[in-house]
Amino acid sequence: MSDVRVIIQRDSEREERVVTTGTTAADLFAGDRTVVAARVAGELKDLAYEVRDGETVEPVGISSEDGLNILRHSTAHVMAQAVQELFPEAKLGIGPPVKDGFYYDFDVAEPFTPEDLKRIEKKMQEIQKRGQRFSRRVTSDEAAREELADEPYKLELIGLKGNAAQAAEGADAEVGGGELTIYDNLDAKTGELCWKDLCRGPHLPTTRNIPAFKLMRSAAAYWRGSEKNPQLQRIYGTAWPSKDELKAYLDFLVEAEKRDHRKLGAELDLFSIPEELGSGLAVFHPKGGIVRREMETYSRKRHEDADYEFVNTPHISKEQLFETSGHLPNYADAMFPPLEFDGQNYRLKAMNCPMHNLIFRARGRSYRELPLRLFEFGTVYRYEKSGVVHGLTRARGFTQDDSHIYCTKEQMPQELDSLLTFVLDLLRDYGLTDFELELSTRDPESDKFIGEDEEWEEATEALRQAAEKQGLPLVPDPGGAAYYGPKISVQAKDAIGRSWQMSTIQVDFQQPKRFNLEYTAADGSKQRPVMIHRALFGSIERFFAVLLEHYAGAFPAWLAPVQAVGIPIGDAHVPYLQEFAAEAKKKGLRVEVDASSDRMQKKIRNAQKQKVPFMVIVGDDDMNAGTVSFRYRDGSQENGIPKDEALAKLADVVERRVQV
C-alpha cells in the first residue's frame, strides 16, 4: 500500500496527515460520533468515501445545516422503505430534506390515514434498529431504467438528469447532474439488499445513526408541482440529532399553533377570509381595523417626519405600463390575467413602482427636488397559487407601504444609509428587535437579470456598504435579486425565534431608463436619477399577521383594539365606570365598560380571553374614594389609584408604546 497525504480542515485549523491507500473519511474522523459526512473539494461525500492524495477533507457534523439535511434525507429513505414494506403497490416520487424536516411523495390507491402514519412510523423504528447500511453505487441510465422499471416516476427523473431546470423542487436531490447513482439499504449482518432508491446522496453510514424522528402529517401534492400531473400523497416528517431536540421542536410547534394568526384572528374578531370573496382576500373587522389604523397612522407620521410625500394610484392600468416597466415579461405568472375592454388589455396592479414613475415624469424635475421620496399605502393583487396562499402572510390582495426614492448617484450612499436606519428603527418601534440582513445579488449565468455589469456592481456595493454600517449579520443570497437590481432584505425574529422577511430595499438603475426619467442637474444638463424601491412592512396584512403571532394576540396597549375594559363589581358601579370611560375617550383612549349581566369573574375571564391590556375594576370602596383598581393581563392587580392618575398612566403606556 502506498501513502496518501491529506489535509484535515476543522474550522480554521489544518492538520496534515499521512494515511494508507483505501483510508475512508470515516477512518479520519473515527471516534467522533457527531460527524456524519465529509466535504472534499467543496463536495459532500459519504463517510465511506476513500480519500485521495492531496485532498482537503472537512468533517460535517450532524447539527450543521448540511448534516441536518443528510440526516433528514436519510430518514426520508427509511420512511419510503417503510411505506413500500407496508404498501407494496406504492410508487416512489421524490423525498428531499426541507426546512426542519423532510417529505416523500407516493402514488398510492388511497390517501394515507392517521392510522397509516402510526404504522409507518413504527415500521421506520424497526428499520432504524436494524442498522441497515446506506451504500452508494454508480450506475448507467440504461441499467437504472432496467432496475427501476416498476417505478415510473423514477424513470422520468432519469430523463431529467442534468437538467434540473425541468425538475420540481427536490428532484435534483434524487438525480443531480453528472453521474447517476443509486443508494442501497443493506442488511447489517448479511449485506443483502433490503431496499434501494435513485439518489445523489450523501447519506448517513447506517440507519442507526438516525437519533430521533417523527411523522407529522400527509397531504396531496401534484407530481413535480404541476397541476397537469398526477396527484400523489406526500408524507411530511421531521428528524433531529437528539430526542431532546425533537421534543423541543414539537413543543415549539405547539406554541406556534397557539399563535397562528388565522386562529387568533377569529378568536379576537380581527379579520376573516370569506369563501364568497375567494382565497387570499381578507376583510378586516372593526377591531382589526383599529389595529391596522394605528399601524398605518404611526407609520404615516414617521414618514412625514422623514420628508416623504404621499401619493395615491389606481388599482388597474393598461397592460402596456407593465410591459414598459419590465414586470410583464418577468413577472407575468404572479399577475392576474388581463381584462379586456375598450379594445385594450388592462391589468390589476401587482406593484406600485410603474405608477410612481409616471408621477415623477409628470413634469420637469430639478436636482433641487432630489431626493424625492414618494410613499403610498398601495393595494396590489398577486396571482398566488392556491397551494401557497396562507392567511394574511401569503395573500392575493394586500396593501404595501410602498416607497420609491429618486436621487442622484452622489446622494445614493447616504440615502441608503439613512433609509436602512429609518427602516430598522421603525420596526423596533413595533416591538421587533432581533434582525439580520440578507443581500440578494444576481446570478451572472442567468438571463433573467437586465442591465450592465457595471451598474449591478455599483448598486450591489452601495447596498453592501449601507448594510455593513448597521453592525448586523449580513447573509449572502446569490441569485435572489429582482430582475432590475440587487436588494437588502431585513429578516426579523419573533418572540419564539422564527425568522420573517420584513422590509426590502432595492437599487434600480433600469426603470429610470425604461421610463426615460430625467432631472435637470446644476449645470443644466439632463441626468438620469437612481431609483430606490422600499417596502417597510412588506405588506400591511402580512405585518399585521407577524405582529399578531409575535405578541400571541396580546398587543401592546397602543395597538390593542380595546386598551382597557371597565368591570363593575355590581350594577351600581356601572355609571361611575362609564364616566371614567368617557374621560378616557377625550384623551384618545379606547376604553369600554362591560355592563352585561355576567358575574364579575366571567367578565374578567372574557377580558383575559380578548387579551385586553388593562381591566379597570370598581366597587364601593373605589367609587367612594374616587379611585379605580387596575388588573393586568398577567393577573397582578394595583388597587386604589385616583382616577386622574389612572387615566394618566393609561395615556403614558400608550404614548410610550410599551408592553404591560
XYZ file of C-alpha atoms in Angstrom:
660
model
C 0.000 0.000 0.000
C 1.217 3.496 -0.788
C 0.968 6.536 1.431
C -1.671 9.218 0.900
C -1.247 12.755 2.215
C -4.458 14.548 3.164
C -5.247 17.786 4.937
C -7.965 17.709 7.581
C -9.668 21.092 7.877
C -11.624 21.826 11.069
C -12.835 25.416 11.023
C -9.604 27.453 10.952
C -7.362 24.550 11.995
C -5.496 22.499 9.385
C -3.820 19.188 10.082
C -1.736 17.280 7.547
C -1.918 13.531 7.925
C -0.300 10.608 6.102
C -2.571 7.587 5.713
C -2.621 4.430 3.631
C -4.459 3.935 0.363
C -8.056 2.910 0.992
C -8.462 5.074 4.082
C -12.013 6.408 4.274
C -13.408 9.630 5.631
C -14.867 7.530 8.445
C -11.336 6.397 9.358
C -10.143 10.020 9.501
C -12.850 11.001 11.969
C -13.131 7.743 13.900
C -14.283 8.336 17.441
C -16.243 11.486 16.660
C -19.832 10.247 16.534
C -21.182 13.674 15.596
C -19.533 13.507 12.149
C -21.949 12.108 9.552
C -20.272 13.039 6.254
C -17.250 14.793 4.769
C -16.708 17.725 2.445
C -13.988 17.116 -0.115
C -13.063 19.882 -2.555
C -16.372 21.563 -1.721
C -18.470 18.443 -2.409
C -20.309 16.434 0.206
C -19.245 12.784 0.430
C -20.355 9.737 2.390
C -18.051 8.669 5.209
C -17.334 5.554 3.125
C -15.524 7.766 0.595
C -11.868 6.767 0.117
C -9.635 9.814 0.379
C -7.042 10.585 -2.281
C -3.596 12.107 -2.199
C -3.571 15.892 -1.738
C -7.256 16.258 -0.865
C -8.566 18.576 1.831
C -11.236 16.880 3.916
C -13.645 18.663 6.276
C -15.905 16.885 8.773
C -19.645 17.543 8.503
C -21.346 17.493 11.900
C -24.885 16.228 12.276
C -26.020 19.561 13.771
C -24.691 21.656 10.874
C -27.026 22.713 8.068
C -25.546 20.093 5.728
C -25.568 17.491 8.498
C -29.241 18.083 9.246
C -30.089 17.786 5.553
C -28.224 14.478 5.345
C -29.953 13.192 8.482
C -33.368 14.175 7.164
C -32.784 12.874 3.651
C -31.655 9.547 5.107
C -34.771 9.444 7.279
C -36.877 10.101 4.178
C -35.350 6.964 2.628
C -36.221 4.961 5.733
C -39.788 6.272 5.531
C -40.059 5.322 1.851
C -38.765 1.824 2.624
C -41.318 1.506 5.430
C -44.136 2.623 3.121
C -43.216 0.090 0.453
C -42.923 -2.702 3.016
C -46.433 -1.886 4.254
C -47.895 -0.834 0.888
C -46.043 -2.872 -1.785
C -48.015 -1.256 -4.598
C -46.805 2.265 -3.672
C -44.767 4.017 -6.372
C -41.991 6.394 -5.360
C -41.891 10.098 -6.169
C -39.219 12.290 -4.584
C -38.094 12.661 -0.975
C -35.902 15.699 -0.258
C -34.989 17.371 3.026
C -36.788 20.655 3.683
C -36.641 23.248 6.448
C -36.937 21.431 9.796
C -37.775 18.087 8.189
C -38.370 16.077 5.056
C -41.113 14.651 2.882
C -41.628 11.849 0.396
C -44.267 11.588 -2.330
C -46.032 8.315 -3.143
C -48.517 7.162 -5.728
C -50.973 5.017 -3.780
C -54.551 3.921 -4.370
C -55.967 5.669 -1.280
C -54.807 8.684 0.761
C -52.841 7.880 3.906
C -54.817 7.986 7.157
C -53.517 8.978 10.620
C -53.557 5.257 11.493
C -51.393 4.576 8.418
C -48.851 7.139 9.623
C -48.639 5.409 13.006
C -47.969 2.072 11.291
C -45.362 3.634 9.008
C -43.593 5.309 11.930
C -43.495 2.002 13.837
C -42.042 0.258 10.786
C -39.433 3.036 10.484
C -38.383 2.392 14.083
C -37.872 -1.266 13.210
C -35.725 -0.363 10.199
C -33.744 2.132 12.267
C -32.931 -0.538 14.849
C -31.790 -2.974 12.146
C -28.844 -0.712 11.416
C -29.102 -1.092 7.667
C -26.108 0.324 5.805
C -26.541 3.069 3.196
C -24.352 2.085 0.252
C -23.720 4.236 -2.815
C -23.112 2.838 -6.273
C -22.747 4.438 -9.675
C -24.953 3.156 -12.462
C -25.732 3.928 -16.068
C -29.006 5.328 -17.372
C -29.733 2.036 -19.103
C -29.007 -0.081 -16.029
C -31.029 2.270 -13.786
C -34.013 2.047 -16.142
C -33.841 -1.722 -16.005
C -33.578 -1.801 -12.202
C -36.355 0.733 -11.694
C -38.677 -0.457 -14.435
C -41.567 -0.639 -11.935
C -41.035 2.947 -10.739
C -42.475 5.258 -13.433
C -41.653 8.488 -11.605
C -38.028 7.458 -11.115
C -37.799 6.673 -14.817
C -38.995 10.199 -15.532
C -36.321 11.620 -13.232
C -33.637 9.688 -15.085
C -34.737 11.535 -18.190
C -34.280 14.836 -16.317
C -30.750 14.051 -15.149
C -28.514 17.044 -15.648
C -31.490 19.286 -16.456
C -32.632 20.371 -13.033
C -34.410 23.397 -14.515
C -37.100 20.999 -15.747
C -37.400 19.243 -12.412
C -39.521 20.168 -9.438
C -38.051 21.246 -6.130
C -36.328 18.267 -4.592
C -35.896 16.323 -7.825
C -32.282 17.469 -8.033
C -31.637 15.708 -4.729
C -32.669 12.498 -6.466
C -30.635 12.648 -9.662
C -28.390 15.708 -9.607
C -26.166 16.264 -12.595
C -23.318 14.179 -13.935
C -23.141 10.513 -12.939
C -26.245 8.622 -11.900
C -26.212 6.905 -8.505
C -28.389 4.509 -6.555
C -28.311 4.060 -2.791
C -28.876 0.556 -1.456
C -30.073 -0.175 2.061
C -28.087 -3.285 3.003
C -28.693 -5.718 5.837
C -26.189 -5.040 8.612
C -25.291 -8.740 9.065
C -25.654 -10.397 5.676
C -25.159 -7.439 3.335
C -28.296 -8.439 1.440
C -30.280 -5.738 -0.354
C -33.296 -4.546 1.672
C -34.339 -1.547 -0.417
C -32.929 0.896 -2.977
C -33.566 4.356 -4.346
C -32.294 6.601 -7.103
C -30.416 9.292 -5.216
C -27.483 11.699 -5.388
C -26.742 11.432 -1.645
C -24.805 11.587 0.554
C -26.369 9.619 3.402
C -25.642 8.582 6.965
C -23.493 5.469 7.376
C -26.388 3.393 8.785
C -29.973 3.741 9.878
C -28.775 3.504 13.496
C -27.284 6.975 13.036
C -30.822 8.409 12.954
C -31.317 9.557 16.574
C -34.889 10.889 16.616
C -37.725 11.350 14.142
C -41.477 11.738 13.909
C -44.027 11.721 11.102
C -46.141 14.860 11.105
C -48.899 14.723 8.520
C -49.890 13.745 4.997
C -51.255 15.844 2.161
C -51.941 15.724 -1.547
C -49.251 17.075 -3.887
C -49.001 17.227 -7.659
C -46.056 15.399 -9.188
C -43.284 17.905 -9.912
C -45.556 20.709 -8.687
C -47.695 20.859 -11.824
C -51.478 20.626 -11.758
C -51.242 18.882 -15.122
C -49.509 15.913 -13.481
C -50.926 13.102 -11.284
C -51.780 13.900 -7.694
C -49.588 11.974 -5.253
C -49.717 11.552 -1.473
C -46.998 13.380 0.448
C -45.915 12.398 3.953
C -44.087 15.035 5.999
C -41.734 14.158 8.832
C -39.020 15.679 10.964
C -35.703 14.351 12.284
C -33.257 15.772 14.826
C -29.809 14.966 16.254
C -31.285 14.073 19.653
C -34.568 13.213 21.332
C -34.323 16.397 23.372
C -34.075 18.486 20.193
C -37.023 16.638 18.695
C -39.078 17.329 21.833
C -38.070 20.997 21.801
C -39.159 21.264 18.160
C -42.528 19.603 18.846
C -43.055 21.934 21.818
C -42.206 24.842 19.528
C -44.853 23.692 17.047
C -47.460 23.591 19.820
C -46.583 27.170 20.759
C -46.588 28.239 17.107
C -50.049 26.718 16.656
C -51.335 28.726 19.615
C -50.002 31.853 17.906
C -51.386 31.065 14.445
C -52.716 34.413 13.210
C -55.653 32.747 11.449
C -56.792 31.173 14.728
C -56.216 34.368 16.732
C -57.875 36.461 14.041
C -61.100 34.508 14.531
C -60.886 34.302 18.338
C -60.235 38.046 18.722
C -62.693 39.041 15.947
C -59.986 40.844 13.957
C -60.393 39.629 10.374
C -61.793 36.860 8.208
C -61.315 35.462 4.712
C -64.857 34.748 3.493
C -65.264 31.953 0.993
C -67.519 34.238 -1.030
C -64.588 36.599 -1.624
C -62.057 33.922 -2.501
C -58.813 32.520 -1.143
C -56.241 35.085 -0.077
C -58.700 38.001 0.100
C -59.278 39.225 3.653
C -61.734 41.603 5.271
C -60.817 43.403 8.485
C -63.462 43.587 11.214
C -63.839 46.702 13.396
C -61.289 45.540 15.985
C -58.813 44.519 13.308
C -59.478 47.819 11.602
C -58.373 49.655 14.750
C -55.070 47.747 14.875
C -54.475 48.365 11.197
C -55.350 52.054 11.505
C -52.919 52.501 14.399
C -50.164 50.737 12.446
C -50.746 52.980 9.447
C -51.159 56.174 11.462
C -47.864 55.774 13.280
C -46.067 54.793 10.082
C -47.548 57.791 8.266
C -46.350 60.173 10.990
C -42.830 58.747 10.934
C -42.726 59.062 7.154
C -43.933 62.653 7.264
C -41.189 63.452 9.780
C -38.672 61.922 7.336
C -39.818 64.132 4.416
C -41.804 61.560 2.443
C -44.575 62.816 0.177
C -47.823 60.819 -0.005
C -49.345 59.793 -3.306
C -52.220 57.593 -4.485
C -52.515 55.450 -7.595
C -55.339 53.354 -9.124
C -55.828 49.610 -8.805
C -55.865 48.950 -12.542
C -53.831 50.031 -15.536
C -53.355 49.445 -19.224
C -51.205 46.390 -19.769
C -48.592 48.384 -21.672
C -47.480 50.090 -18.449
C -46.186 46.774 -17.112
C -44.553 45.993 -20.452
C -42.627 49.246 -20.170
C -41.550 48.549 -16.586
C -40.417 45.027 -17.489
C -42.742 43.405 -14.981
C -44.974 41.699 -17.513
C -42.159 39.787 -19.268
C -40.521 38.896 -15.938
C -43.471 38.671 -13.575
C -46.472 37.559 -15.628
C -47.069 34.368 -13.623
C -47.666 36.445 -10.491
C -50.168 38.782 -12.158
C -53.859 38.196 -12.679
C -54.950 37.563 -16.289
C -55.764 40.608 -18.425
C -59.170 42.275 -18.508
C -60.242 43.364 -21.976
C -62.439 46.382 -22.617
C -62.409 49.376 -24.989
C -60.307 47.199 -27.273
C -57.365 47.109 -24.855
C -55.983 44.806 -22.202
C -55.890 46.079 -18.628
C -54.197 44.503 -15.605
C -54.870 44.594 -11.902
C -51.929 46.362 -10.295
C -49.369 43.897 -8.925
C -46.819 46.558 -7.991
C -46.848 50.325 -7.418
C -43.493 51.376 -8.867
C -44.551 51.890 -12.514
C -47.242 54.339 -11.426
C -44.821 56.212 -9.167
C -42.538 56.570 -12.183
C -45.393 58.250 -14.021
C -45.790 60.707 -11.129
C -42.079 61.566 -11.306
C -42.332 62.011 -15.089
C -45.493 64.134 -14.950
C -43.434 67.357 -15.067
C -39.863 68.510 -15.274
C -37.739 67.763 -12.217
C -34.784 69.696 -10.825
C -31.824 68.401 -8.835
C -33.096 70.704 -6.073
C -36.096 68.356 -5.570
C -33.896 65.303 -5.006
C -34.018 63.076 -3.152
C -37.739 62.847 -3.919
C -39.391 60.314 -1.599
C -42.821 59.144 -2.757
C -44.888 57.000 -0.388
C -48.183 55.152 -0.793
C -50.353 52.682 1.044
C -50.992 50.984 -2.286
C -53.204 47.925 -2.661
C -51.893 45.349 -5.144
C -53.060 41.965 -6.405
C -50.898 38.915 -6.943
C -51.991 35.637 -8.502
C -50.659 33.237 -5.864
C -51.342 29.553 -6.467
C -53.931 28.094 -4.117
C -51.360 25.758 -2.590
C -49.212 28.608 -1.258
C -51.923 31.044 -0.102
C -51.731 31.201 3.697
C -53.944 33.559 5.682
C -52.563 37.096 5.687
C -48.935 36.065 5.227
C -49.386 34.943 1.614
C -52.419 36.722 0.199
C -53.772 37.601 -3.244
C -54.833 41.118 -2.355
C -52.796 43.225 0.058
C -51.636 46.765 0.746
C -47.968 47.665 0.578
C -46.433 50.553 2.479
C -44.531 51.277 -0.679
C -41.945 53.969 -1.199
C -39.860 54.924 -4.224
C -36.990 57.318 -3.753
C -35.445 59.189 -6.676
C -31.977 60.566 -6.069
C -28.676 61.346 -7.736
C -25.848 58.807 -7.791
C -23.942 61.049 -5.401
C -26.858 61.006 -2.959
C -27.384 57.239 -3.191
C -24.904 56.041 -0.488
C -26.205 58.471 2.150
C -29.803 57.794 1.181
C -29.339 54.029 1.565
C -27.593 54.510 4.891
C -30.322 56.726 6.373
C -33.068 54.620 4.801
C -31.863 51.387 6.392
C -31.554 53.121 9.772
C -35.092 54.505 9.355
C -36.448 51.046 8.482
C -34.819 49.285 11.441
C -35.811 51.986 13.929
C -39.434 51.844 12.800
C -39.547 48.040 13.077
C -38.146 48.362 16.610
C -40.981 50.751 17.453
C -43.424 47.950 16.644
C -41.617 45.589 19.027
C -39.240 43.636 16.748
C -35.612 43.839 17.864
C -33.667 40.797 16.595
C -32.508 41.348 12.997
C -30.182 40.094 10.327
C -29.759 41.415 6.811
C -29.754 39.461 3.562
C -28.014 40.761 0.439
C -29.623 39.379 -2.725
C -27.457 39.566 -5.822
C -27.870 38.461 -9.413
C -26.780 35.203 -10.973
C -24.415 36.188 -13.810
C -25.269 32.941 -15.616
C -28.993 33.732 -15.755
C -30.677 35.760 -18.487
C -33.398 36.872 -16.051
C -31.477 39.975 -14.976
C -31.351 43.139 -17.087
C -28.759 45.903 -17.125
C -25.000 46.327 -17.428
C -22.435 44.570 -15.231
C -21.032 47.900 -14.021
C -24.466 49.064 -12.875
C -25.054 45.864 -10.915
C -21.632 46.086 -9.287
C -22.167 49.716 -8.276
C -25.660 49.065 -6.888
C -24.587 45.925 -5.028
C -21.584 47.607 -3.439
C -23.682 50.578 -2.299
C -26.142 48.222 -0.593
C -23.332 46.193 0.958
C -21.699 49.265 2.484
C -25.014 50.535 3.885
C -25.749 47.107 5.394
C -22.310 46.744 6.983
C -22.701 50.084 8.790
C -25.613 48.613 10.773
C -23.351 46.086 12.510
C -25.848 43.265 11.912
C -25.178 39.792 10.443
C -25.123 40.025 6.638
C -26.159 36.843 4.821
C -25.499 36.405 1.075
C -28.361 35.366 -1.214
C -26.802 34.697 -4.632
C -29.304 34.829 -7.473
C -32.089 36.232 -5.275
C -32.110 39.764 -6.686
C -35.044 41.299 -8.520
C -34.651 41.272 -12.292
C -33.816 45.008 -12.253
C -31.476 45.283 -9.264
C -29.968 43.878 -6.046
C -31.731 44.181 -2.719
C -31.277 44.142 1.030
C -33.935 42.235 2.979
C -34.430 42.714 6.714
C -35.021 39.377 8.438
C -36.654 39.782 11.864
C -37.053 37.120 14.547
C -40.278 36.994 16.515
C -40.871 36.121 20.165
C -40.413 32.376 19.581
C -37.395 32.657 17.311
C -38.978 32.365 13.871
C -37.420 34.470 11.142
C -39.681 36.617 8.960
C -38.670 38.622 5.914
C -39.746 42.176 6.579
C -38.520 45.240 4.744
C -36.786 45.204 1.373
C -34.593 47.894 -0.173
C -33.693 47.654 -3.869
C -31.428 49.791 -6.016
C -32.704 50.160 -9.574
C -30.838 51.735 -12.492
C -33.142 50.095 -15.055
C -36.637 51.515 -14.605
C -35.461 55.136 -14.824
C -34.094 54.177 -18.253
C -37.225 52.310 -19.316
C -39.445 55.260 -18.348
C -36.945 57.864 -19.587
C -36.886 59.609 -16.209
C -34.745 62.736 -16.089
C -33.913 65.680 -13.886
C -32.095 68.906 -14.659
C -28.677 68.999 -12.981
C -26.980 72.103 -11.552
C -25.103 72.612 -14.820
C -28.327 72.493 -16.843
C -27.716 69.028 -18.268
C -30.319 66.273 -18.249
C -29.414 63.392 -15.935
C -30.931 60.036 -15.044
C -31.987 59.543 -11.378
C -31.318 56.415 -9.349
C -34.495 54.719 -8.145
C -34.656 53.029 -4.725
C -37.596 50.705 -4.053
C -38.583 50.207 -0.428
C -41.423 48.372 1.288
C -41.089 48.639 5.046
C -43.802 46.285 6.276
C -43.729 44.342 3.020
C -47.493 44.374 3.187
C -49.698 45.693 5.942
C -51.636 42.417 6.042
C -48.510 40.299 6.411
C -47.007 42.623 9.020
C -50.318 42.542 10.896
C -50.074 38.726 10.939
C -46.439 38.778 12.088
C -47.215 41.145 14.964
C -50.313 39.132 15.896
C -48.198 35.971 16.186
C -45.239 37.791 17.799
C -47.485 39.108 20.584
C -49.707 35.983 20.612
C -52.640 38.368 20.238
C -51.670 40.377 23.343
C -50.859 43.611 21.504
C -49.182 46.426 23.431
C -51.743 48.968 24.603
C -51.067 51.436 21.768
C -52.080 48.809 19.194
C -54.738 46.944 21.207
C -58.283 47.327 19.820
C -59.569 47.816 23.371
C -56.973 49.346 25.676
C -58.964 48.964 28.870
C -62.283 47.453 29.874
C -64.229 48.647 32.874
C -65.524 45.829 35.098
C -68.063 46.836 37.752
C -68.397 44.651 40.811
C -72.124 45.458 40.802
C -74.681 47.286 38.658
C -74.419 50.346 40.887
C -70.831 50.878 39.749
C -71.603 50.986 36.005
C -72.317 54.780 35.776
C -69.037 55.556 37.578
C -67.087 53.440 35.076
C -68.975 54.911 32.123
C -67.925 58.354 33.306
C -64.320 57.099 33.557
C -64.540 55.693 30.009
C -65.912 58.999 28.674
C -62.986 60.911 30.204
C -60.591 58.349 28.712
C -62.151 58.789 25.272
C -61.487 62.550 25.459
C -57.802 61.665 25.833
C -57.949 59.469 22.744
C -58.013 56.198 24.714
C -60.111 53.170 23.780
C -61.959 52.149 26.950
C -65.152 50.099 27.130
C -67.403 49.141 30.043
C -68.754 45.620 30.427
C -72.294 46.370 31.664
C -73.568 42.890 30.843
C -75.423 40.706 33.342
C -72.441 38.317 33.633
C -70.815 37.802 37.016
C -67.629 39.781 37.689
C -65.346 36.732 37.403
C -66.762 35.880 33.986
C -66.239 39.478 32.854
C -62.597 39.174 33.932
C -62.231 35.879 32.023
C -63.793 37.453 28.937
C -61.345 40.376 29.084
C -58.454 37.938 29.531
C -59.579 35.931 26.506
C -59.732 39.133 24.482
C -56.202 39.945 25.755
C -57.173 43.447 26.903
C -54.124 45.182 28.461
C -55.963 46.840 31.383
C -59.015 45.825 33.381
C -60.408 48.713 35.405
C -62.309 47.260 38.362
C -64.560 49.364 40.590
C -66.514 48.556 43.745
C -67.969 50.587 46.593
C -64.597 51.490 48.118
C -63.229 52.806 44.818
C -66.400 54.716 43.995
C -66.499 56.356 47.448
C -62.784 57.270 47.273
C -62.802 58.438 43.626
C -60.352 55.700 42.650
C -60.140 52.598 40.428
C -58.253 49.321 40.605
C -56.118 48.010 37.746
C -55.891 44.321 36.914
C -53.218 43.456 34.346
C -53.004 40.688 31.767
C -50.599 38.698 33.952
C -53.180 38.598 36.767
C -51.458 41.133 39.031
C -53.524 43.965 40.486
C -52.981 47.551 41.656
C -55.677 48.975 43.898
C -56.903 52.407 44.938
C -55.492 54.511 42.058
C -57.028 58.006 41.860
C -58.979 58.399 38.612
C -56.760 61.157 37.222
C -53.619 59.100 37.923
C -55.195 56.039 36.341
C -56.044 57.974 33.183
C -52.544 59.481 33.089
C -50.976 56.037 33.461
C -53.086 54.622 30.626
C -52.152 57.543 28.399
C -48.455 57.219 29.291
C -48.312 53.500 28.481
C -49.996 54.156 25.134
C -47.765 57.125 24.344
C -44.543 55.230 25.129
C -45.744 52.130 23.185
C -44.640 49.731 25.946
C -45.976 46.264 26.694
C -47.784 45.684 30.016
